[in-house]
Coordinates of C-alpha atoms in Angstrom, one line a residue:
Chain A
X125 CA -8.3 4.2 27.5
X126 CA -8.0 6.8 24.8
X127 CA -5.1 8.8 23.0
X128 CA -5.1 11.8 24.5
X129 CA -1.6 12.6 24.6
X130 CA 1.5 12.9 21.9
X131 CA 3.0 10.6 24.5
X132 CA 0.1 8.2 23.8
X133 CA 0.0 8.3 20.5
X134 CA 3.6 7.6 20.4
X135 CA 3.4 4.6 22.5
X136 CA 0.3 3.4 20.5
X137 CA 1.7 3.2 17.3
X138 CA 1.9 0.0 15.2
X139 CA 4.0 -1.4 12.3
X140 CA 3.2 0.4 8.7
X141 CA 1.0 -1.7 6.9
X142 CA 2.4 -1.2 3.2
X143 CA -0.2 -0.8 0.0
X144 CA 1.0 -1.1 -3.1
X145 CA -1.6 -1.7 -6.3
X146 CA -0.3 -1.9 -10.0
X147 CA -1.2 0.9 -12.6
X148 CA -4.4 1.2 -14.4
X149 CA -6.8 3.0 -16.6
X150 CA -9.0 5.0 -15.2
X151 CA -12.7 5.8 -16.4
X152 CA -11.9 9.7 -16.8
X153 CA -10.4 13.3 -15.2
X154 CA -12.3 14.1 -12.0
X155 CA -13.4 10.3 -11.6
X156 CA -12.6 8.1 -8.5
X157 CA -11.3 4.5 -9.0
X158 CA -11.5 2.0 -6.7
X159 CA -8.1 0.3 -5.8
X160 CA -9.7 -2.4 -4.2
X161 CA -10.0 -5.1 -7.1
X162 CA -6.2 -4.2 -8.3
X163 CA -3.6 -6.4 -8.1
X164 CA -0.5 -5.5 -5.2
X165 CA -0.5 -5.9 -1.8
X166 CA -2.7 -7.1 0.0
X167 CA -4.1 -9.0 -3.6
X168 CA -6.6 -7.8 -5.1
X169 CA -10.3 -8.6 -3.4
X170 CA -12.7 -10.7 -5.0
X171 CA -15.8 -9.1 -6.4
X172 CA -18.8 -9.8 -3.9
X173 CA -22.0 -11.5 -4.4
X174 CA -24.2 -11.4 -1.4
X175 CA -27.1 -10.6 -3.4
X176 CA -28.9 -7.5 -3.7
X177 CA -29.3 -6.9 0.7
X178 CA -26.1 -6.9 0.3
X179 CA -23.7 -7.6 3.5
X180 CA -22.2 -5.7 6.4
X181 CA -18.7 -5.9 6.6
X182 CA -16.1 -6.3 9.8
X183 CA -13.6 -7.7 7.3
X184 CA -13.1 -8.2 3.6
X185 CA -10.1 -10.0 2.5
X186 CA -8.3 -7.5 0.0
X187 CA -8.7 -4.4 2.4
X188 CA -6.5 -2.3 4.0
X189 CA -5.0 -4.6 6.8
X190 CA -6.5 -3.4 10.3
X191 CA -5.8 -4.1 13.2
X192 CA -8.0 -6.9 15.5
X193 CA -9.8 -5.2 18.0
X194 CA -8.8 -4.6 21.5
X195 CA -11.2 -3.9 24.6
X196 CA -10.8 -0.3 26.2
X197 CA -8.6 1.0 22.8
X198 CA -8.9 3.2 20.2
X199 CA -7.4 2.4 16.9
X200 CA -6.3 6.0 14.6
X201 CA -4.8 6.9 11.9
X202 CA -1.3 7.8 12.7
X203 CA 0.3 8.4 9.0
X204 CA -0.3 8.0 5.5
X205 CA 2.0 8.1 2.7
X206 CA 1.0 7.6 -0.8
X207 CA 2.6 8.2 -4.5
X208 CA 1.3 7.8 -8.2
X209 CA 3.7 7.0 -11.0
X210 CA 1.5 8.6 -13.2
X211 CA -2.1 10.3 -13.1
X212 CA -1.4 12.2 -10.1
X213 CA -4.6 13.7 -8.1
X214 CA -5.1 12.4 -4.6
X215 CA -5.7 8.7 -2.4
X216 CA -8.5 8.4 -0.5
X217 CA -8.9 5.8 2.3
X218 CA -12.6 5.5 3.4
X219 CA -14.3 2.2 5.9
X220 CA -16.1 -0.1 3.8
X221 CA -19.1 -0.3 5.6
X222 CA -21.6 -2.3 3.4
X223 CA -21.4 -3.7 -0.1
X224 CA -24.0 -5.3 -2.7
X225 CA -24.4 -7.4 -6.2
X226 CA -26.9 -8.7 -8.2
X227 CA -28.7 -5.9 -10.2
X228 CA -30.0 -6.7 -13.5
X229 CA -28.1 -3.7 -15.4
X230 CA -30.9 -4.1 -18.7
X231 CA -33.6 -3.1 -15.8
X232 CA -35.8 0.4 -16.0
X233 CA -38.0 -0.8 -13.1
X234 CA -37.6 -0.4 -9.3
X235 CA -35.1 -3.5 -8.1
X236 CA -35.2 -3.5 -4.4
X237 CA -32.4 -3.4 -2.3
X238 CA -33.9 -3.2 1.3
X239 CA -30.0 -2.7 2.6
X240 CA -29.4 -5.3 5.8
X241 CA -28.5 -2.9 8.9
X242 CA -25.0 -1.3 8.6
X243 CA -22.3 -2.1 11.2
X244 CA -21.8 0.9 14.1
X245 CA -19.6 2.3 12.3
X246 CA -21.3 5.8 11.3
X247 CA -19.6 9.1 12.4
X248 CA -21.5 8.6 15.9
X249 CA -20.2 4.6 16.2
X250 CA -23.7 4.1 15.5
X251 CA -26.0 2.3 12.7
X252 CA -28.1 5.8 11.7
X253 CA -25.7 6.3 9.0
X254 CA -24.6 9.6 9.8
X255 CA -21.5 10.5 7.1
X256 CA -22.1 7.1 5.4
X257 CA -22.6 7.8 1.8
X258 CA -23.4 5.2 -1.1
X259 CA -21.9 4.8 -4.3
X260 CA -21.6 2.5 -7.4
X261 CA -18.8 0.6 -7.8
X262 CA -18.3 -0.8 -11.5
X263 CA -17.6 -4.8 -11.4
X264 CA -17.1 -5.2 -14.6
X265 CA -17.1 -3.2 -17.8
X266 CA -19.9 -1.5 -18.5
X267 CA -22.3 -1.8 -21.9
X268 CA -23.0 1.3 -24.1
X269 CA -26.2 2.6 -22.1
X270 CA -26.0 5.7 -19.8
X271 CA -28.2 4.8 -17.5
X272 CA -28.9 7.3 -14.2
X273 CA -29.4 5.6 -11.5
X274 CA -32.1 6.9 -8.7
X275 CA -32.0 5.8 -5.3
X276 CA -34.8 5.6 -2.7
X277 CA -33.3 6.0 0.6
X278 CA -33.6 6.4 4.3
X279 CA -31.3 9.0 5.7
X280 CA -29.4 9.4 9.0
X281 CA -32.4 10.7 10.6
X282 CA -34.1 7.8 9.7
X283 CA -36.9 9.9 7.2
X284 CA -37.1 7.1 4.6
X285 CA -38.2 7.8 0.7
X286 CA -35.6 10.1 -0.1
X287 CA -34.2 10.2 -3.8
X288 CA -30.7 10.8 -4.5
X289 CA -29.3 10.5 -8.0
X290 CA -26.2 9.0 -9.8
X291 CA -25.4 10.1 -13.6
X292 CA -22.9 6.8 -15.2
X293 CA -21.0 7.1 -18.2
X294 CA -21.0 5.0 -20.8
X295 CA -18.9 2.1 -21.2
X296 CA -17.8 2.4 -17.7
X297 CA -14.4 1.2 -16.6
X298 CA -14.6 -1.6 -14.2
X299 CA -13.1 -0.5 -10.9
X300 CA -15.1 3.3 -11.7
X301 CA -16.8 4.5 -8.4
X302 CA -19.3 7.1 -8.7
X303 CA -21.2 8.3 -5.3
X304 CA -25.3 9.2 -5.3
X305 CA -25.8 12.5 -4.6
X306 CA -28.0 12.8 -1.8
X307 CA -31.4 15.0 -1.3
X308 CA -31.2 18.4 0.1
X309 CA -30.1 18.5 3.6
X310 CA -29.4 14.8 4.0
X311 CA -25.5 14.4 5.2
X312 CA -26.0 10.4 5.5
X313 CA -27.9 7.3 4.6
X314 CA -29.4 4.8 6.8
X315 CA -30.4 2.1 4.2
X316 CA -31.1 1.9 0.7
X317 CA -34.9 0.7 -0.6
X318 CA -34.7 0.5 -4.2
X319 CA -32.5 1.1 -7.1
X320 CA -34.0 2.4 -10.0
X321 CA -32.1 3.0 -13.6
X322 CA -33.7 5.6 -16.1
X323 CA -32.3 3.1 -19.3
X324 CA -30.4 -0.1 -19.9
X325 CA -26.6 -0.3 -19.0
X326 CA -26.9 -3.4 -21.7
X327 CA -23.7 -4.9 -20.0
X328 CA -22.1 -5.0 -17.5
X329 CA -22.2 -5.4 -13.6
X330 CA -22.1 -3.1 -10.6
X331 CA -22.8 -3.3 -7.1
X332 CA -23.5 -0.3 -4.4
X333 CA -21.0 0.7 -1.7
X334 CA -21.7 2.1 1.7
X335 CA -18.7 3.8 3.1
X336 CA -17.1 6.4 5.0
X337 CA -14.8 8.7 3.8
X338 CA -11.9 9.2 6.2
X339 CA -8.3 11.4 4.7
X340 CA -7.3 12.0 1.7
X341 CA -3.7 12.8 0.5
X342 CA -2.9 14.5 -2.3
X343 CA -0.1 13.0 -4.8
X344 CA 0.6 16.4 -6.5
X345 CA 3.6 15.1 -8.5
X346 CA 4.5 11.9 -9.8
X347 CA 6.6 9.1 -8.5
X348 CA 7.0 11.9 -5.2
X349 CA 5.7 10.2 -2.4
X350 CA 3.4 12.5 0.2
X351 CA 3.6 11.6 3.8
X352 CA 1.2 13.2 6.5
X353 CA 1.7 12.2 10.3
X354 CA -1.7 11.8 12.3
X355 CA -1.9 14.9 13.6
X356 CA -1.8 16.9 10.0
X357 CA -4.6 14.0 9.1
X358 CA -6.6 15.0 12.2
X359 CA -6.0 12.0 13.9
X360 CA -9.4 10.5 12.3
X361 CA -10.5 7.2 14.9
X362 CA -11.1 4.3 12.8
X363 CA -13.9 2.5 15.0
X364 CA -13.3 -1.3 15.5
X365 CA -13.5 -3.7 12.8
X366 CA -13.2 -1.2 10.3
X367 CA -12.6 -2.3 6.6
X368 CA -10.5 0.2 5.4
X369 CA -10.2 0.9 1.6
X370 CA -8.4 3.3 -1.1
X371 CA -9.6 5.5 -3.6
X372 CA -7.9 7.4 -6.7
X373 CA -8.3 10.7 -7.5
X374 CA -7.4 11.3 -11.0
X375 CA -6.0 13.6 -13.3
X376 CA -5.1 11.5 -16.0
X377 CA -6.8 8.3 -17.3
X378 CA -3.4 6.4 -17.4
X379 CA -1.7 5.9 -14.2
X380 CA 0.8 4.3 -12.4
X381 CA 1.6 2.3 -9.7
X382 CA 0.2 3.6 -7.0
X383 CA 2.4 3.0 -3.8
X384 CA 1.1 3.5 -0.1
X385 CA 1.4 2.9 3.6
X386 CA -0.5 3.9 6.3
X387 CA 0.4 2.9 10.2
X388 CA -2.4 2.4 12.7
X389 CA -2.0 3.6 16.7
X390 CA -3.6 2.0 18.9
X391 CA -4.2 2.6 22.6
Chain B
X173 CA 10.0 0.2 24.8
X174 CA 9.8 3.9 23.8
X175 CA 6.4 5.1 24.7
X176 CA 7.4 9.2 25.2
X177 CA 8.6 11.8 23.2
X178 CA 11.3 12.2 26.3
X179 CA 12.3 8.3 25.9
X180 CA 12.8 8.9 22.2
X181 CA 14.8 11.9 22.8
X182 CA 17.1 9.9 25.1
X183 CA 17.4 6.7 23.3
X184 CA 18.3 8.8 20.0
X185 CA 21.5 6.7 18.7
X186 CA 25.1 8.8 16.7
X187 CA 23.3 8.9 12.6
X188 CA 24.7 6.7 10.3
X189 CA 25.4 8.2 7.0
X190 CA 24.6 7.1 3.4
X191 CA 26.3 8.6 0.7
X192 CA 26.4 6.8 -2.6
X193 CA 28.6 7.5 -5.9
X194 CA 26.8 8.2 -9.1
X195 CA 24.0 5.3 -10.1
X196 CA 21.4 5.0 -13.0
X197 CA 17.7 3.4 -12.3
X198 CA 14.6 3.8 -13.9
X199 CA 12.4 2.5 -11.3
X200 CA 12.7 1.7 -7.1
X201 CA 16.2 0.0 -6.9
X202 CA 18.8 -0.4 -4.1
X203 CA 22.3 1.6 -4.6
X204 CA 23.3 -0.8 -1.8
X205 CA 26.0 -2.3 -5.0
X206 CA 26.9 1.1 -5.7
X207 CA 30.3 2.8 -4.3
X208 CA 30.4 4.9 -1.3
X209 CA 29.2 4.8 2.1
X210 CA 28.4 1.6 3.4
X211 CA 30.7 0.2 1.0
X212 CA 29.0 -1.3 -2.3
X213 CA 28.3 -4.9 -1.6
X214 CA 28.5 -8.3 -3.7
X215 CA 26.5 -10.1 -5.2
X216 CA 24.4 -12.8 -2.9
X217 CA 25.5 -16.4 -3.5
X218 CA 23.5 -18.3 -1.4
X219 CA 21.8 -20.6 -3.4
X220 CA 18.2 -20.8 -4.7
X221 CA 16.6 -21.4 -0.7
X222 CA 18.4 -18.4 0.2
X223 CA 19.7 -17.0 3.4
X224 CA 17.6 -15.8 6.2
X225 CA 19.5 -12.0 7.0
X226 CA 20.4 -10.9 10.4
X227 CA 23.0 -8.5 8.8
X228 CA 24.1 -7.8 5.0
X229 CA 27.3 -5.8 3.9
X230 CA 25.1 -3.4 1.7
X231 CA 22.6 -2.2 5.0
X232 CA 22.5 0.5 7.1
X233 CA 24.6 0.4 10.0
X234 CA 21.6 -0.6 13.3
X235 CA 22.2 -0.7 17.0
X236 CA 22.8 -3.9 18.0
X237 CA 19.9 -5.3 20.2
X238 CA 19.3 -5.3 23.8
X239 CA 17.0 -6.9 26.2
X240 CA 13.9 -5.2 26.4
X241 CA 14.3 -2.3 24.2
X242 CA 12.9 -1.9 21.0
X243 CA 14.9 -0.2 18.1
X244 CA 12.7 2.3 16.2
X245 CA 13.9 5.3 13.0
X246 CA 13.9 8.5 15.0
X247 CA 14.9 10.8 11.9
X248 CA 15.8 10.5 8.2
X249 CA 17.5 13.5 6.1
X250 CA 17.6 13.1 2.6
X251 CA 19.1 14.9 -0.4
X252 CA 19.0 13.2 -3.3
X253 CA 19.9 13.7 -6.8
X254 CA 17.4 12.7 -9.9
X255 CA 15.4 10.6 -7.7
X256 CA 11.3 11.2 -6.5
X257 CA 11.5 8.6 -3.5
X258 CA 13.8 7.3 -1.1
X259 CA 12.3 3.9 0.8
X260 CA 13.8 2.0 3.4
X261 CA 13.1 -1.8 3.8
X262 CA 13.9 -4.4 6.1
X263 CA 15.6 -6.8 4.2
X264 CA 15.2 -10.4 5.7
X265 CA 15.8 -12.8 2.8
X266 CA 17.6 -13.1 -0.7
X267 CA 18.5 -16.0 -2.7
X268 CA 20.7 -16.4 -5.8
X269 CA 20.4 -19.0 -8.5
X270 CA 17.4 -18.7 -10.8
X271 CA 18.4 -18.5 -14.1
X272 CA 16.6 -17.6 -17.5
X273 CA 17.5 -19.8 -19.6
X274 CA 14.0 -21.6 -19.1
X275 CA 10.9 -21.2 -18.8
X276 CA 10.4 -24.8 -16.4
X277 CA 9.5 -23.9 -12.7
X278 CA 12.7 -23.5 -10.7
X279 CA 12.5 -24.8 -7.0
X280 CA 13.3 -22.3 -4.4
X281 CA 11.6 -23.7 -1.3
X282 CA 13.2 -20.7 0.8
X283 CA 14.3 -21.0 4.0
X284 CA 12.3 -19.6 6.9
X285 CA 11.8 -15.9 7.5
X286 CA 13.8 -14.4 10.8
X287 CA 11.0 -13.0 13.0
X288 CA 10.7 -10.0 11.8
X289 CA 7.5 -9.8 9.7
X290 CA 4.6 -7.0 10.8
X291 CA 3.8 -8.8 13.8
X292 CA 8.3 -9.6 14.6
X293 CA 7.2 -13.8 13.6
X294 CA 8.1 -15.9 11.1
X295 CA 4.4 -15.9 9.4
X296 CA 5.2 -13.3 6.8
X297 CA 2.6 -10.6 7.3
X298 CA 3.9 -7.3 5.9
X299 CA 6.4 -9.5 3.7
X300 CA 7.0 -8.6 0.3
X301 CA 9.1 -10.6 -2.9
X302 CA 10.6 -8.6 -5.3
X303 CA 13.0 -9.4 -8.0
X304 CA 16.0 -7.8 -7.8
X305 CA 18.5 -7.6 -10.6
X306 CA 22.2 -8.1 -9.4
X307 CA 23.0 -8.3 -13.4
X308 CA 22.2 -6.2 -16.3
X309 CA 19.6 -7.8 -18.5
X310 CA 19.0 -7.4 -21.9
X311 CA 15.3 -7.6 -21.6
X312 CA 12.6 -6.9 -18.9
X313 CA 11.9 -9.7 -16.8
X314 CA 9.0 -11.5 -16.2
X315 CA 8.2 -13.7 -13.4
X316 CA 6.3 -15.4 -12.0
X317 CA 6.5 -17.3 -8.0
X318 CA 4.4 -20.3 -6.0
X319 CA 4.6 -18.6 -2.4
X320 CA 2.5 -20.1 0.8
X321 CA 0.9 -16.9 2.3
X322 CA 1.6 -15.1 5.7
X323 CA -1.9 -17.2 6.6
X324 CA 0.0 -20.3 6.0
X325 CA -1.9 -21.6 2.4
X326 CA 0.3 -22.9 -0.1
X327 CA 0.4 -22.5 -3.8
X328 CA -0.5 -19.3 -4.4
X329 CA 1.2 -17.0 -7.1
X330 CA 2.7 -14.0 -7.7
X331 CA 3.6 -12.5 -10.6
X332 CA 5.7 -9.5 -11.9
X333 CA 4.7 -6.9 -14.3
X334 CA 6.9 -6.7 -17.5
X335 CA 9.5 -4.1 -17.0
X336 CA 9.6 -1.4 -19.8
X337 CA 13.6 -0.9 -19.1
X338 CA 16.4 -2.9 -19.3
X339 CA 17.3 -2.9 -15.8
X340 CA 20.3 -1.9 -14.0
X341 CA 22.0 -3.7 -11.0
X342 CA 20.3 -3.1 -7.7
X343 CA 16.6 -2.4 -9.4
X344 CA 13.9 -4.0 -8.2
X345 CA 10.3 -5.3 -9.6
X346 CA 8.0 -6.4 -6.8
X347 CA 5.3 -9.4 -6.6
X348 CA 2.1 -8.5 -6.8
X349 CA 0.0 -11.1 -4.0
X350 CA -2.5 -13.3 -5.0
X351 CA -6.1 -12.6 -4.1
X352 CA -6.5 -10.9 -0.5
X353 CA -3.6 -11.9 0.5
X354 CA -1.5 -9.8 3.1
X355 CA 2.2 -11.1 3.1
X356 CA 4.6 -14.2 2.5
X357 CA 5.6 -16.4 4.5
X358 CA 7.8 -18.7 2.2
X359 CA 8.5 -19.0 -1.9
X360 CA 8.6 -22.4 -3.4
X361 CA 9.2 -22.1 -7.0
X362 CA 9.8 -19.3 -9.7
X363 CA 9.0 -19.5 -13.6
X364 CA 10.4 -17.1 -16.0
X365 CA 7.8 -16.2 -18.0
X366 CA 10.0 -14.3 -20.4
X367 CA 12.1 -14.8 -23.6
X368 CA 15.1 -16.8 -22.4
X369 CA 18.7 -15.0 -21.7
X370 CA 21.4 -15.0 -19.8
X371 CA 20.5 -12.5 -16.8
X372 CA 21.3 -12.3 -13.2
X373 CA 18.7 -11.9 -10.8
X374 CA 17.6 -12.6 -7.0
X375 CA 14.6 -12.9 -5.4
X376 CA 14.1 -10.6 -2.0
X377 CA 11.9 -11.0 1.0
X378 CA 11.5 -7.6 2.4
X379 CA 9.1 -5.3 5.0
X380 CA 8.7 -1.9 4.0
X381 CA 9.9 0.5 6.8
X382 CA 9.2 3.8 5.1
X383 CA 8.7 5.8 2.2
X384 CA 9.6 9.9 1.9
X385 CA 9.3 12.0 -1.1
X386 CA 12.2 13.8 -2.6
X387 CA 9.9 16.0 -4.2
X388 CA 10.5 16.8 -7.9
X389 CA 13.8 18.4 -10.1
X390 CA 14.9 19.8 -12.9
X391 CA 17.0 18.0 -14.7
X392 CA 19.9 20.5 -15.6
X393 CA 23.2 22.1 -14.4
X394 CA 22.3 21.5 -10.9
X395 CA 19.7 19.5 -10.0
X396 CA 20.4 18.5 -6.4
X397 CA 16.7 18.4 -4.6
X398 CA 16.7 20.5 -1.3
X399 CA 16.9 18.0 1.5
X400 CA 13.8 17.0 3.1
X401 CA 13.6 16.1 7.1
X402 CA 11.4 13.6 8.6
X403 CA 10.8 13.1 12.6
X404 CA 9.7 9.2 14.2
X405 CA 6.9 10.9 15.1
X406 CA 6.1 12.4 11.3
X407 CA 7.2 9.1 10.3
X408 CA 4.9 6.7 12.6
X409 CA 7.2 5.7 14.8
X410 CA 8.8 2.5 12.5
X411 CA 9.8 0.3 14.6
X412 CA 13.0 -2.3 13.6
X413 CA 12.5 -5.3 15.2
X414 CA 16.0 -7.0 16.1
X415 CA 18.6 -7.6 14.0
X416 CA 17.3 -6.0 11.2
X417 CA 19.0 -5.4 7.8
X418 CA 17.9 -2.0 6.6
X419 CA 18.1 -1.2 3.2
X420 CA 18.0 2.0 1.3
X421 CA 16.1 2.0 -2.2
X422 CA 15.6 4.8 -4.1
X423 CA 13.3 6.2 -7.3
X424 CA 14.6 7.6 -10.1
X425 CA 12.7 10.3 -11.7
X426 CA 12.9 9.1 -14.9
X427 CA 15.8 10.1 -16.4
X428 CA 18.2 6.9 -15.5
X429 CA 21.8 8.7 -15.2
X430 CA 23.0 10.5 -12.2
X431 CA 21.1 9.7 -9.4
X432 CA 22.7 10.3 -6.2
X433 CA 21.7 9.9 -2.9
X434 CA 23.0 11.4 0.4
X435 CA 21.0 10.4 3.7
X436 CA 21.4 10.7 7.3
X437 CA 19.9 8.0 9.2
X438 CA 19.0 7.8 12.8
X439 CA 17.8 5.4 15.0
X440 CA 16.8 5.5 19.1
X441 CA 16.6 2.2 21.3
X442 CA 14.8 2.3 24.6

């Protein structure tokens, strides 16, 4: 059974889940940050270490509670509402698809990655990887190097050695995420080969992120929350055992408590 | 249960109005202990396990509960005065008690929940602690809690950030959880972290209903925002489970004089 109805989605709709994460500092203007490892509610998630395959992920604890799976339904999005106290730009929530650790950041050679299969959760519900980008997400503080990072990739259409490309600042703010730009033409990655860095980060760790991005809402002011209903959002279907996460957009590098809620229908 | 615009429409209940006299916060707080309408309420005085709410003199007015019909918040007008963000929580807990005149762990070990976390049991998914002052402090506090999660593990902590204001009664500083965790389910001690004084504060266990901008203001001769106007359906269709204690809270813009809030609330049961 699907929502296919205003009536449906009425009756489908669950309790808000609330979000709230504390205020930060951000790497720069223009930069996403990943609210994932911030402390709020839920707590912050613990940085993973499944090694450089990396995991698929149905659940992370620290994400975006979700609701459990149910045979015949679809789960949406049925509102968002987020504010910034300061640092205003926009919240992203994206499904966590697939996450990694274990680079050596002083590396200039190839490390290998050979990504384990992503969960169906692509655009299509499916493990080619269409829409599922890739992106580094800084673990902890990053040395003085300015290392680009070159990625040899399969994408959706499963044509593997493609290159796409990811220029890191220095020092970079734990919490930073930066997505690869992909090769001409691609829209989505399948799996990830290697990782290769063009100079040292010296210190540091990061780890890659597969994910999907889902809605963003913009938080144009401070402190004034911005609410969208599922319809304005599209009504974007969150397939099952999604692991949802946030994202900043930021404006400023100082900002605020960021306080959100999103409510899940499901029928 | 409501499942249809149609059965919203029909279960739509008279509004119930909140209008508050003049109040000053910095940050989220609760004019619930302000003048006006519902009448500003007292202080809680139920001890440091606290009381388990099915009803609170500072709350918006909620139908009373009937068999088989859910209770859910068809329609929120707000106009508000100096103030970003109006929230409204389910209030389910408070305590009284703690005192900052040490910094030795005080015991709490709160009673249990009513049923009315995210999933309407006593588990505490969806339930947040905040520190809510009921007197004015001379500092910011800092604090920090031993809670057993909505998953049912034990000694885990939360802690408060530092307040850069000296707070005003009703103002509130929430918890943040401790690694992955998703709610509370009970609070067992609480350690002022801070520079001792004599303050007056409570702990609150609360579920966020909702939260609607006010959009911005210019502070001046008249700075009354334009009232904004939220359907159940633009607002997710929050569901009150029964005998709730809704409470408004509201964010100042800054400037921590004049706030004012009017609001219309209405709720449908079906």
């Amino acid at each position: 059974m699907a929502i296919t109805t205003l009536d449906g989605l009425i009756a489908a709709m669950l309790p808000a889940e609330d979000v709230w994460k504390v205020g930060f500092t951000g790497e720069a203007i223009g930069v996403y940050h990943s609210l994932f490892y911030l402390a709020g509610r839920p707590g912050a998630a613990v940085v993973p270490t499944p090694g450089l395959a990396g995991a698929a992920l149905t659940t992370y604890a620290g994400q975006v509670p979700f609701p459990a799976a149910v045979g015949g339904m679809n789960i949406h999005l049925a509102r968002m509402e987020a504010s910034m106290a300061a640092g205003v730009g926009g919240v992203v929530l994206c499904d966590r698809l697939w996450h990694n650790s274990g680079f050596t950041v002083t590396s200039t050679g190839a490390q290998t990655v050979n990504s384990v299969t992503w969960p169906a959760r692509d655009n299509d519900g499916a493990t080619a990887g269409a829409g599922v980008q890739i992106a580094v997400e800084q673990y902890t503080t990053g040395g003085a190097g300015t290392p680009t990072l070159t990625m040899d990739y399969t994408n959706s259409a499963g044509v593997g050695s493609r290159t796409g490309t990811c220029a890191l600042p220095t020092t970079l703010t734990a919490g930073t995420f930066v997505p690869f730009s992909l090769q001409a033409g691609d829209t989505g990655v399948q799996s990830v080969q290697t990782i290769t860095q063009s100079a040292s980060m010296t210190s540091g760790s990061y780890g890659l992120v597969a994910y999907r991005t889902m809605v963003t809402v913009p938080t144009s002011v401070a402190n004034v929350p911005a609410d969208r209903d599922g319809i304005a959002l599209g009504l974007p279907r969150f397939l099952d055992n999604s692991v949802p996460f946030m994202l900043a957009q930021l404006t400023a590098t100082s900002v605020g408590v960021i306080d959100c809620a999103v409510a899940w229908a499901q029928g | 249960m409501i499942t249809t615009l149609a059965g919203l429409r029909a279960g739509l209940q008279p509004p119930q109005v909140v209008c508050k006299a003049l109040y000053g916060f910095a940050v989220w707080g609760t004019p619930a202990y302000v003048a006006g309408m519902p009448a500003a309420t007292t202080t809680p005085t139920p001890g440091l396990a606290g009381a388990a709410l099915t009803s609170w003199a500072g709350q918006i007015p909620v139908p009373a509960p009937v068999g088989g019909e859910g209770i859910y918040l068809a329609r929120l007008d707000v106009q508000t005065r100096r103030c970003t963000g109006v929230k409204i929580v389910d209030r389910l807990w408070h305590n009284s008690g703690l005192v900052n005149n040490t910094n030795a762990a005080q015991t709490v070990n709160s009673v249990a929940w009513p049923a009315r976390d995210n999933d309407a049991s006593t588990a505490g998914r969806g339930i947040c602690i905040g520190l809510e002052v009921v007197g004015i402090p001379t500092t910011g506090p800092t604090w920090a809690i031993s809670y057993t999660n909505s998953a049912g593990v034990a000694g885990r902590v939360g802690t408060t950030a530092p307040s850069l204001n000296t707070m005003a009664q009703g103002e509130i500083q929430p918890f943040s959880l401790q690694d992955g965790d998703e709610g509370v389910r009970s609070v067992e001690s609480a350690t002022y972290t801070g520079t001792t004084a004599t303050v007056a504060i409570v702990l609150v266990a609360y579920r966020k209903i909702v939260t609607v901008g006010a959009a911005a203001n210019v502070v001046g001769v008249s700075d009354f925002i334009a009232p904004i106007s939220r359907s159940a359906v633009r607002m997710g269709m929050p569901r009150l489970w029964d005998n709730s204690v809704p409470v408004l809270y509201t964010l100042s813009q800054g400037a921590s004089t004049n706030n004012q809030v009017n609001a219309t609330v209405q709720f449908a049961r079906g």
